[in-house]
Amino acid sequence: MALPALAVSPASGQLTGHGMDGFYRDGRRILSRCELQVAGDEPLIVQGRLTGADRARFIGTIRRAGERGPDPEIRMERLRSADGTEQITFRSSAARPVRLPVEIRLGTDLAELGSVAVGLPGPELRAAVHGSGLRWSGTGVHAVVSVTPSPQDALASPGLLRWEIDLPPGGHRTIELRAALEYGTGGPGSPSGHHRYPVGIRIPGPRTGALTPRTRSDRPPRPWTAARLECDDHRADALMASSLDDLHGLVMRDPIAAADMYVAGGFPWRCGLAPVEALWAARMLLPLGTRLAAGTLRALARSQQAAPGADFGRIPGALRDTGPHSPPSCTGIEATLLFPAVLAEARRWGLPEQETERLLPAAERCLTWLRRVTDPPGGGRGYVPDPVPGGPYRCETQAHAHRAALLGADLLDVCGSADASALRDWAAGLRTRFRRDFWLEDPAGGRPAALLTADGRPVPHLGSATAHLLDTGLLGGGTSAPGLLDPAQADQLAGLLGSPAMDSGWGLRGLSAKESGYNPFGHRSGAVRVHETAIAAAGLAAAGHEQVAGALTRGVLDAADSFGHRLPEMYAGEQRTTGGAPVPHPSACRPAAVAAGGAVHILVALAGLRPDVPAGTVSVRPLATAPLGAMQLTGLSVAEQPFAVRISRLGMGMVETAAEGLQLGS
């Protein structure tokens, strides 16, 4: 992936036209078939793997008629890039010259990615010979494949290109394909109409009426530092590097302001701006700099409801399934509450004051919405309803609201607003109400309710969403904000999260295995969601529950090893067994912004970094248990300057690089 370009294929490297196979650009499938035959047969692929988030390499051998012995004399290397280029190289170890007949069969339907993802591709289009390759035309859009060297034969009807390649002894020859998208004016498929694809990718319009070719991707730079992890457990190093590579493949420029970058939600369902996923990824990457957070916040501020009314200050967002026990929740509500928290924490990590001031009005609008929705004209329960004004009132939504109020009050202090004190008072009232209404006593020690219904009845199901109660946010002086639970309740929740009913061995289940409606493949009713497991581990570590935090961290690391260090958004919550492996979820995004961001978050959290750049301090509070052994984090960023820290096997932290004048806090 190198959005807005990507390529999908099986490990054979052959694009067969089935499923999601293809090269895609701007939400269109440029090629659905790219099938290679050499000497009348397909190459025998002996290895196919990603070499980066945006490229893959396939190695194969060629067997010719009459060839003797077990050792192949002709080998093939197929290098594929997400931007639509492919290099096919043949190498010979034969003692004599070899002539290879090569055929590549091409085809496309120019279907939209959203349609392909749900199994509704279009009919294959008829090709036309075009220059040194082939061309397919749809309404206002065209796919073009050019090749070097030019083929001896180009047959439009079957979409076939042919070569006779002469290989000298020890020699090699390369064929390069370049797939591109061209736009024309007029028609419903024209980008001049700013058609938005189902996956959320906007096609920029052409500047002239001529065809506009789109070939190599203008890949944005990484909006974070070149962070690196060196750990006794080398799998952690690989997970960190792969996750950052995946996140780079998901980076997109805002079409309105190209300098602002954010990460798309994931492939294949959210290849555009998904507000909640973008904010979570930006928050989790704050130790690598504030540039991604700033770009994400600016992009979302432009989408914020600014017209007077009930939705003033709210960030739009889609509904999402929440399992069998409650109606869908609204991602826009979570994004609205997350916005001021991300801005406040970005300031603690070193977001320049002028950037904070620029984004402060949007954060104030979010906080205005928060106060209004919990104190409506007709009266209310003092909780944030989700998704509609009448409820229900979810426990995780109250956690987001509480964090937004406390961290938002910190922001308002910057501008000397009198509303800061009122927000803190509101948060204190929410803590009192929550501990009274949401905590359910039972013989096992009690648990938080999953939600309150519109009439105030608690629903007791235990799930991973309760982990958000431990994610309180960062205040000044390296301190964590107070939580909605009191210390005894937080200790009880930690025990519940670490129990076999919640911890699958690969991470937290979305719903306890003891609850009715549990389904190990349920999006929110049993599957392991990586970013919620990361939130739980970091929150548990900050609250002093290091054993449970370490167990969850090791479980995610073990799962990542099974997935080749590219974690999916979620996987089945089946219980871990000896010799077993986590089972992929068929509908999970992979790569996914929140999974890749969660992997970075859970690893960096082991160092326990708590900066307060406005106060000129940074605290380092690593886990004393050192669950992954000794580790060194370099290339981090605090106060917009390089930061490096080393953690010993005894859990002792040592800052090795820091900005001048930054003091080490207690």
XYZ file of C-alpha atoms in Angstrom:
666
model
C 0.000 0.000 0.000
C 1.037 3.579 -0.767
C -2.324 5.303 -0.699
C -4.024 6.309 -2.894
C -2.342 3.389 -4.714
C -2.303 -0.270 -3.704
C -1.937 -3.772 -5.107
C -3.533 -7.052 -3.986
C -2.512 -10.556 -5.013
C -2.042 -14.057 -3.612
C 1.432 -15.340 -2.767
C 1.804 -16.581 -6.365
C 1.930 -12.995 -7.620
C -0.597 -13.780 -10.351
C -3.526 -11.362 -10.638
C -6.284 -13.758 -11.602
C -9.296 -11.447 -11.811
C -10.868 -13.233 -8.835
C -11.710 -11.696 -5.478
C -9.851 -8.465 -4.793
C -6.837 -9.177 -7.027
C -5.606 -6.084 -8.790
C -3.759 -2.809 -9.008
C -5.846 0.088 -7.623
C -5.475 3.827 -7.871
C -7.790 6.495 -6.428
C -10.345 3.815 -5.546
C -10.418 2.288 -9.068
C -9.126 -1.107 -10.158
C -6.637 -0.390 -12.946
C -5.847 -4.071 -13.501
C -7.743 -7.108 -12.294
C -5.716 -9.664 -14.292
C -1.983 -9.831 -14.856
C -1.193 -13.506 -15.524
C 2.280 -14.528 -16.606
C 3.107 -17.639 -18.635
C 6.606 -18.648 -19.692
C 7.326 -21.479 -22.129
C 3.624 -22.357 -22.104
C 3.212 -22.695 -18.349
C 3.036 -20.619 -15.174
C 6.297 -20.165 -13.239
C 6.649 -22.297 -10.131
C 6.608 -19.722 -7.324
C 8.922 -20.719 -4.477
C 8.598 -17.505 -2.457
C 6.225 -14.557 -2.358
C 6.452 -11.915 0.348
C 6.174 -8.245 1.194
C 9.506 -6.441 1.296
C 7.840 -3.252 2.545
C 4.360 -1.861 2.986
C 4.397 -0.661 -0.643
C 6.223 -3.468 -2.458
C 6.329 -7.247 -2.881
C 8.793 -9.751 -4.346
C 7.982 -13.089 -5.975
C 10.662 -15.649 -6.834
C 9.953 -18.495 -9.234
C 11.589 -21.054 -11.490
C 10.909 -21.993 -15.114
C 10.920 -25.604 -16.366
C 11.265 -26.083 -20.112
C 10.383 -29.126 -22.183
C 13.308 -31.527 -22.371
C 15.114 -30.074 -19.384
C 16.884 -32.806 -17.365
C 17.751 -33.095 -13.714
C 16.140 -31.549 -10.637
C 17.932 -28.194 -10.808
C 16.125 -25.379 -12.657
C 18.272 -23.364 -15.044
C 15.913 -20.402 -15.449
C 14.685 -18.375 -12.503
C 12.308 -15.428 -12.369
C 12.027 -12.422 -10.060
C 8.851 -10.360 -10.044
C 9.072 -7.022 -8.208
C 5.742 -5.255 -7.696
C 5.133 -1.758 -6.340
C 1.835 -0.373 -5.122
C 2.190 2.576 -7.518
C 1.433 0.333 -10.519
C 4.902 -0.680 -11.689
C 6.129 -4.237 -12.047
C 9.516 -5.557 -13.126
C 9.792 -9.177 -14.295
C 13.390 -10.368 -14.613
C 14.514 -13.711 -16.055
C 17.990 -15.055 -15.262
C 19.723 -18.001 -16.890
C 22.265 -20.464 -15.507
C 22.160 -22.569 -18.685
C 25.356 -23.303 -20.593
C 23.706 -22.419 -23.910
C 21.557 -19.526 -25.144
C 17.877 -19.924 -24.290
C 14.852 -18.518 -26.085
C 11.862 -17.979 -23.798
C 8.338 -17.389 -25.116
C 6.650 -15.042 -22.617
C 2.968 -14.123 -22.457
C 1.184 -11.718 -20.119
C -2.595 -11.732 -20.120
C -4.147 -8.471 -18.854
C -7.662 -7.339 -18.051
C -9.687 -4.947 -15.945
C -13.212 -3.903 -15.058
C -12.291 -0.399 -13.785
C -14.525 -1.229 -10.824
C -14.628 0.861 -7.664
C -12.736 -0.597 -4.710
C -15.833 -0.418 -2.507
C -17.790 -2.537 -4.985
C -14.999 -5.105 -5.349
C -14.647 -5.365 -1.559
C -18.294 -6.415 -1.158
C -18.121 -8.902 -4.051
C -19.784 -6.752 -6.731
C -17.133 -6.182 -9.424
C -18.087 -5.005 -12.892
C -17.824 -6.908 -16.179
C -14.383 -7.108 -17.754
C -13.867 -4.398 -20.366
C -12.587 -4.862 -23.889
C -8.998 -3.740 -24.443
C -7.531 -1.715 -27.288
C -3.915 -1.693 -28.459
C -2.350 1.540 -27.267
C 1.289 2.462 -27.944
C 3.497 -0.214 -26.412
C 0.656 -1.786 -24.438
C -3.108 -1.873 -23.927
C -5.882 0.518 -22.917
C -9.358 0.076 -21.403
C -12.003 2.806 -21.308
C -14.865 3.461 -18.931
C -17.050 6.529 -18.418
C -14.618 9.411 -18.063
C -11.778 7.169 -16.886
C -9.229 4.968 -18.649
C -6.668 2.346 -17.626
C -3.416 2.164 -19.588
C -0.639 -0.416 -19.386
C 2.634 0.343 -21.131
C 5.579 -2.059 -21.283
C 9.300 -1.978 -21.957
C 10.531 -3.513 -24.202
C 7.622 -3.339 -26.629
C 5.976 -6.717 -27.224
C 6.299 -8.540 -30.535
C 2.538 -9.161 -30.442
C -0.278 -7.214 -28.761
C -3.700 -8.857 -29.122
C -6.517 -6.621 -27.906
C -9.368 -9.144 -27.815
C -7.774 -11.534 -25.277
C -5.693 -8.741 -23.684
C -2.486 -10.561 -24.536
C 1.114 -9.332 -24.856
C 3.838 -11.640 -26.242
C 7.614 -11.644 -26.383
C 10.366 -13.990 -27.527
C 13.183 -13.297 -25.067
C 16.750 -14.427 -25.804
C 18.816 -15.196 -22.706
C 22.596 -15.641 -23.180
C 24.437 -18.005 -20.808
C 24.531 -16.322 -17.393
C 22.493 -13.415 -18.734
C 19.249 -11.733 -17.728
C 16.416 -9.763 -19.339
C 13.710 -7.573 -17.760
C 10.172 -6.647 -18.773
C 8.683 -3.620 -17.027
C 4.962 -2.925 -16.864
C 3.487 0.429 -15.869
C -0.232 0.598 -15.056
C -1.759 4.082 -14.933
C -5.136 5.747 -14.619
C -6.183 8.542 -16.965
C -9.148 10.861 -16.547
C -11.211 12.558 -19.224
C -13.828 15.293 -18.895
C -17.571 14.667 -18.750
C -19.633 11.723 -17.652
C -20.585 10.467 -14.229
C -17.173 8.901 -13.707
C -15.403 12.196 -14.210
C -13.428 13.485 -11.226
C -14.593 17.008 -12.017
C -17.801 15.984 -10.239
C -15.805 15.115 -7.093
C -17.432 11.690 -6.903
C -16.727 10.090 -3.530
C -16.080 6.376 -3.583
C -17.630 4.078 -0.966
C -14.231 3.686 0.723
C -13.849 7.432 1.142
C -11.221 8.316 -1.462
C -11.764 11.609 -3.243
C -10.380 11.877 -6.764
C -8.725 15.246 -7.412
C -10.111 16.909 -10.528
C -7.963 17.607 -13.581
C -6.790 21.138 -14.270
C -7.517 21.003 -17.996
C -9.979 19.297 -20.299
C -7.305 16.933 -21.608
C -6.710 13.428 -20.334
C -4.877 13.524 -17.033
C -2.506 10.556 -16.541
C -1.924 9.283 -13.004
C 1.057 7.015 -12.806
C 3.590 6.897 -9.966
C 2.242 7.763 -6.539
C 3.295 11.053 -5.009
C 3.942 9.252 -1.757
C 3.843 11.566 1.254
C 6.840 11.576 3.604
C 6.521 9.939 6.997
C 4.963 12.545 9.322
C 6.880 11.122 12.294
C 10.484 10.522 13.292
C 12.618 7.520 12.325
C 12.009 5.680 15.596
C 13.716 2.380 16.254
C 13.408 -0.270 18.937
C 16.187 -2.663 19.979
C 14.906 -5.229 22.441
C 16.025 -8.532 23.948
C 12.957 -9.960 22.231
C 13.795 -9.196 18.600
C 10.217 -9.863 17.530
C 9.346 -6.536 19.152
C 11.887 -4.777 16.920
C 10.316 -6.334 13.820
C 6.773 -5.455 14.957
C 7.725 -1.819 15.557
C 9.392 -1.475 12.151
C 6.609 -3.254 10.248
C 3.864 -1.287 11.984
C 5.480 2.043 11.128
C 5.928 0.839 7.540
C 2.240 -0.098 7.354
C 1.226 3.262 8.772
C 3.324 4.993 6.110
C 1.447 3.035 3.465
C -1.786 4.449 4.901
C -0.637 8.091 5.025
C -2.732 10.421 2.879
C -2.619 14.128 2.141
C -5.737 16.132 2.823
C -7.200 17.086 -0.601
C -7.976 20.581 0.699
C -4.570 21.264 2.295
C -1.815 18.987 0.981
C 0.531 19.878 3.850
C -1.882 18.238 6.306
C -1.463 14.466 6.516
C -3.410 11.755 8.307
C -3.600 7.974 8.110
C -6.475 6.187 6.423
C -8.424 3.645 8.457
C -7.222 0.537 6.630
C -7.628 -1.777 3.665
C -10.109 -2.623 2.216
C -13.010 -0.986 4.072
C -11.636 2.395 5.136
C -9.139 3.631 2.549
C -9.957 7.250 3.335
C -10.250 9.531 6.343
C -11.973 7.676 9.197
C -12.025 10.278 12.028
C -11.796 7.967 15.044
C -9.121 5.698 13.577
C -7.096 8.705 12.385
C -7.230 10.333 15.823
C -6.299 7.144 17.684
C -3.346 6.538 15.366
C -2.189 10.142 15.768
C -2.463 9.913 19.560
C -0.572 6.630 19.707
C 2.265 8.048 17.596
C 2.785 11.204 19.706
C 6.103 9.816 21.061
C 7.349 10.027 17.452
C 6.461 13.692 17.032
C 3.389 15.884 16.769
C 3.273 16.426 13.006
C 0.748 13.655 12.313
C -1.478 14.816 15.179
C -1.410 18.408 13.936
C -2.305 17.437 10.365
C -5.084 15.105 11.522
C -6.574 17.693 13.868
C -6.504 20.405 11.199
C -8.205 18.114 8.672
C -10.948 17.180 11.144
C -11.426 20.774 12.287
C -12.426 21.602 8.719
C -15.160 18.941 8.869
C -16.528 20.060 12.254
C -20.141 21.235 12.463
C -19.883 25.035 12.665
C -23.518 26.016 12.048
C -25.591 26.911 15.135
C -27.804 24.089 16.348
C -27.824 20.870 18.336
C -24.790 19.481 16.453
C -22.633 22.595 16.754
C -19.054 21.517 17.510
C -19.590 17.860 16.661
C -17.307 16.006 14.238
C -19.258 13.844 11.750
C -18.813 10.079 11.883
C -20.516 6.880 10.821
C -22.370 4.381 13.005
C -20.645 1.121 13.946
C -21.848 -2.209 15.279
C -21.406 -2.740 19.028
C -22.486 -6.341 19.448
C -25.678 -8.136 20.465
C -26.502 -6.163 23.623
C -26.743 -2.572 22.407
C -27.593 -0.504 19.329
C -24.808 0.851 17.084
C -22.622 3.629 18.450
C -21.584 6.808 16.638
C -17.913 7.211 15.742
C -18.503 10.956 15.402
C -19.226 11.236 19.124
C -15.998 9.422 20.015
C -14.040 11.603 17.566
C -15.542 14.789 19.037
C -14.490 13.746 22.544
C -11.072 12.548 21.395
C -10.218 15.792 19.563
C -9.458 17.994 22.618
C -7.656 15.131 24.369
C -5.303 14.583 21.405
C -4.626 18.313 21.161
C -3.891 18.595 24.904
C -1.544 15.587 24.898
C 0.160 16.762 21.698
C 0.928 20.015 23.532
C 2.494 18.021 26.386
C 4.689 16.190 23.837
C 5.830 19.446 22.257
C 3.271 20.737 19.764
C 4.334 24.371 19.183
C 2.189 26.917 20.994
C 1.143 28.612 17.740
C -0.240 25.291 16.497
C -2.086 24.793 19.781
C -3.607 28.262 19.536
C -4.619 27.637 15.921
C -6.529 24.476 16.876
C -7.893 25.719 20.208
C -11.165 27.153 18.778
C -12.075 23.756 17.299
C -11.325 22.060 20.632
C -13.491 24.638 22.437
C -16.363 23.845 20.066
C -15.994 20.139 20.936
C -16.144 20.990 24.638
C -19.166 23.234 24.085
C -20.933 20.299 22.418
C -19.962 18.067 25.364
C -21.459 20.408 27.966
C -24.629 20.989 25.954
C -25.317 17.316 25.224
C -25.032 16.381 28.919
C -27.233 19.253 30.048
C -29.977 19.538 27.423
C -32.807 22.078 27.774
C -35.283 19.390 28.792
C -32.974 17.990 31.446
C -30.766 14.913 31.272
C -28.895 12.326 33.304
C -25.547 14.153 33.145
C -24.045 11.489 30.858
C -23.100 11.640 27.182
C -25.703 9.696 25.171
C -24.562 7.585 22.234
C -25.794 7.563 19.541
C -29.025 9.538 20.067
C -30.042 12.150 22.670
C -32.110 9.599 24.589
C -29.223 7.211 25.151
C -27.998 4.628 25.753
C -25.148 5.865 27.943
C -22.052 3.727 27.330
C -19.275 3.373 29.903
C -16.503 3.971 27.346
C -18.252 7.110 26.084
C -18.266 8.499 29.628
C -14.539 7.678 29.872
C -13.899 9.637 26.652
C -16.022 12.536 27.965
C -14.265 12.605 31.333
C -10.823 12.635 29.690
C -11.945 15.338 27.246
C -13.166 17.540 30.110
C -10.005 17.268 32.219
C -7.525 17.579 29.342
C -9.743 20.223 27.734
C -9.604 22.240 30.947
C -5.809 22.154 30.650
C -6.146 23.642 27.167
C -8.492 26.372 28.359
C -5.972 27.310 31.045
C -3.604 28.261 28.209
C -5.907 31.044 27.088
C -7.015 31.986 30.592
C -10.610 30.888 30.049
C -12.896 30.861 33.072
C -14.606 27.776 31.586
C -11.674 25.588 32.706
C -12.873 25.533 36.305
C -16.430 24.697 35.231
C -15.150 21.761 33.157
C -13.207 20.367 36.111
C -16.291 20.691 38.300
C -18.343 18.879 35.657
C -15.747 16.077 35.511
C -15.810 15.737 39.299
C -19.598 15.449 39.189
C -19.350 12.809 36.480
C -16.979 10.757 38.668
C -19.466 10.841 41.540
C -22.423 9.883 39.344
C -20.487 7.175 37.506
C -19.278 5.409 40.654
C -22.850 5.421 41.939
C -24.743 4.418 38.772
C -22.282 2.330 36.730
C -20.574 0.195 39.360
C -22.396 -3.087 39.971
C -21.593 -4.913 43.194
C -21.594 -8.720 43.166
C -20.071 -11.558 45.257
C -17.015 -11.617 42.950
C -16.095 -8.023 43.786
C -18.172 -6.059 41.311
C -17.777 -4.762 37.772
C -18.634 -1.680 35.696
C -21.848 -1.792 33.688
C -21.384 -1.800 29.928
C -24.038 0.901 29.611
C -27.136 2.436 31.072
C -30.321 2.209 29.039
C -32.387 5.312 28.303
C -34.420 4.690 31.479
C -31.275 4.290 33.607
C -31.184 0.480 33.826
C -27.584 -0.903 33.918
C -26.542 -3.577 31.404
C -23.881 -5.713 33.093
C -22.002 -7.377 30.205
C -18.204 -7.302 30.581
C -16.152 -6.438 27.498
C -12.897 -4.866 26.372
C -14.540 -1.435 26.065
C -14.126 -1.155 29.844
C -10.381 -0.797 29.216
C -11.063 2.824 28.265
C -11.870 3.469 31.935
C -8.144 2.991 32.651
C -7.000 5.349 29.861
C -7.269 8.616 31.750
C -4.904 10.855 29.750
C -1.816 12.927 30.520
C -1.833 16.049 32.687
C 0.960 18.398 33.716
C 4.053 17.317 35.608
C 3.927 13.802 34.141
C 0.792 12.894 36.101
C -2.138 10.873 34.820
C -5.607 12.371 35.042
C -7.912 10.829 37.670
C -10.173 8.071 36.448
C -13.886 7.444 36.678
C -13.221 4.468 38.951
C -11.856 4.723 42.480
C -8.623 2.797 43.243
C -10.408 -0.284 44.589
C -12.695 -0.447 41.552
C -9.719 -0.002 39.205
C -7.938 -2.896 40.953
C -11.039 -5.065 40.522
C -11.291 -4.186 36.820
C -7.616 -5.043 36.344
C -8.272 -8.497 37.760
C -11.253 -8.987 35.457
C -9.281 -7.951 32.362
C -6.502 -10.369 33.270
C -8.871 -13.302 33.809
C -9.030 -16.206 31.304
C -12.557 -15.132 30.361
C -11.199 -11.827 28.988
C -7.565 -12.553 28.072
C -7.562 -15.049 25.212
C -3.786 -15.436 25.401
C -3.505 -13.369 22.209
C -5.147 -10.230 23.607
C -8.419 -9.012 25.120
C -11.697 -10.405 23.880
C -14.320 -7.852 22.898
C -16.774 -9.670 25.180
C -16.052 -12.020 28.053
C -16.279 -15.692 27.111
C -18.704 -16.132 30.029
C -21.261 -13.667 28.657
C -24.342 -14.554 26.642
C -23.892 -13.654 22.998
C -20.151 -14.355 23.077
C -18.824 -15.077 19.585
C -15.047 -15.368 19.051
C -15.527 -13.830 15.593
C -17.877 -11.067 16.759
C -16.704 -7.571 15.842
C -17.599 -6.341 19.339
C -18.736 -9.605 20.931
C -15.580 -11.667 21.296
C -12.930 -10.868 18.680
C -9.595 -9.457 19.854
C -9.203 -5.824 18.819
C -5.531 -4.864 18.886
C -5.890 -1.202 19.738
C -8.189 -1.871 22.720
C -5.713 -4.430 24.019
C -2.965 -1.816 23.664
C -5.087 0.767 25.496
C -5.722 -1.740 28.283
C -2.035 -2.681 28.610
C -0.908 0.956 28.737
C -3.647 1.882 31.223
C -2.890 -1.107 33.445
C 0.827 -0.284 33.419
C 0.161 3.338 34.394
C -2.097 2.156 37.238
C 0.580 -0.201 38.585
C -0.866 -3.505 37.351
C 2.316 -4.559 35.586
C 1.770 -8.329 35.573
C -1.497 -8.081 33.646
C -0.063 -5.381 31.355
C 2.968 -7.559 30.606
C 0.826 -10.614 29.859
C -1.316 -8.669 27.374
C 1.797 -7.205 25.732
C 3.389 -10.622 25.280
C 0.121 -12.021 23.930
C -0.097 -9.344 21.213
C 3.579 -9.866 20.361
C 3.022 -13.620 20.000
C 0.008 -12.974 17.771
C 2.012 -10.554 15.631
C 4.626 -13.252 15.086
C 1.911 -15.472 13.565
C 0.758 -12.647 11.276
C 4.234 -11.880 9.926
C 4.352 -8.705 12.100
C 1.451 -7.127 10.153
C -1.332 -7.191 12.730
C -4.908 -7.156 11.445
C -7.512 -4.862 12.950
C -8.912 -7.853 14.862
C -8.735 -11.630 15.034
C -10.789 -14.393 16.609
C -10.910 -14.461 20.406
C -10.553 -18.226 20.619
C -8.593 -19.467 23.613
C -4.877 -19.896 23.018
C -3.654 -23.503 23.048
C -0.206 -25.069 22.953
C 1.042 -25.004 19.377
C -1.959 -22.958 18.242
C -2.103 -19.691 16.331
C -4.553 -16.774 16.282
C -7.258 -17.139 13.641
C -7.731 -14.216 11.202
C -11.073 -12.450 11.090
C -12.466 -12.551 7.522
C -13.656 -8.921 7.584
C -10.712 -7.293 9.345
C -8.749 -4.479 7.762
C -5.112 -5.428 7.198
C -3.140 -3.254 7.333
C -5.181 -1.206 9.793
C -4.255 2.144 11.299
C -5.444 1.329 14.825
C -3.714 -2.075 14.851
C -0.399 -0.680 13.619
C -0.716 2.335 15.932
C -1.681 0.029 18.801
C 1.448 -2.060 18.245
C 3.624 1.057 18.521
C 1.650 2.227 21.567
C 1.932 -1.033 23.500
C 5.704 -1.202 22.919
C 6.512 2.443 23.689
C 4.296 2.273 26.801
C 6.839 -0.127 28.321
C 9.168 2.866 28.753
C 6.558 4.879 30.691
C 7.338 8.249 29.085
C 5.363 11.191 30.511
C 6.447 14.531 29.065
C 5.356 18.017 30.017
C 7.125 20.178 27.470
C 5.427 23.460 28.518
C 6.893 22.876 32.002
C 10.221 21.697 30.561
C 10.141 18.207 32.125
C 9.867 14.571 31.124
C 9.382 11.565 33.425
C 10.460 8.006 32.650
C 8.576 5.322 34.590
C 9.257 1.960 32.919
C 7.666 -1.303 33.988
C 9.793 -2.750 36.769
C 8.972 -6.243 35.502
C 10.587 -5.500 32.082
C 8.295 -8.030 30.331
C 10.347 -8.029 27.098
C 13.759 -7.689 28.730
C 16.153 -4.834 28.077
C 15.141 -2.364 25.397
C 16.399 0.815 23.768
C 14.146 3.320 22.001
C 15.879 5.800 19.714
C 14.527 8.368 17.278
C 11.633 9.443 19.507
C 10.660 13.102 19.752
C 10.009 15.260 22.808
C 9.821 19.056 22.418
C 10.369 18.577 18.667
C 13.892 17.301 19.428
C 15.410 13.788 19.325
C 14.802 11.665 22.394
C 16.253 8.265 23.280
C 15.811 6.081 26.353
C 17.271 2.774 27.499
C 15.461 0.338 29.845
C 17.483 -2.331 31.652
C 16.384 -5.889 32.405
C 15.761 -4.689 35.966
C 13.286 -2.062 34.772
C 15.616 0.892 35.291
C 15.300 3.760 32.798
C 18.083 5.998 31.487
C 17.568 8.952 29.151
C 20.351 8.951 26.549
C 19.276 11.836 24.292
C 16.992 14.759 25.075
C 16.360 18.356 24.117
C 18.632 20.908 25.765
C 17.052 22.310 28.912
C 14.582 19.444 29.336
C 14.649 18.302 32.965
C 14.080 14.727 34.118
C 11.034 14.644 36.366
C 10.376 12.358 39.305
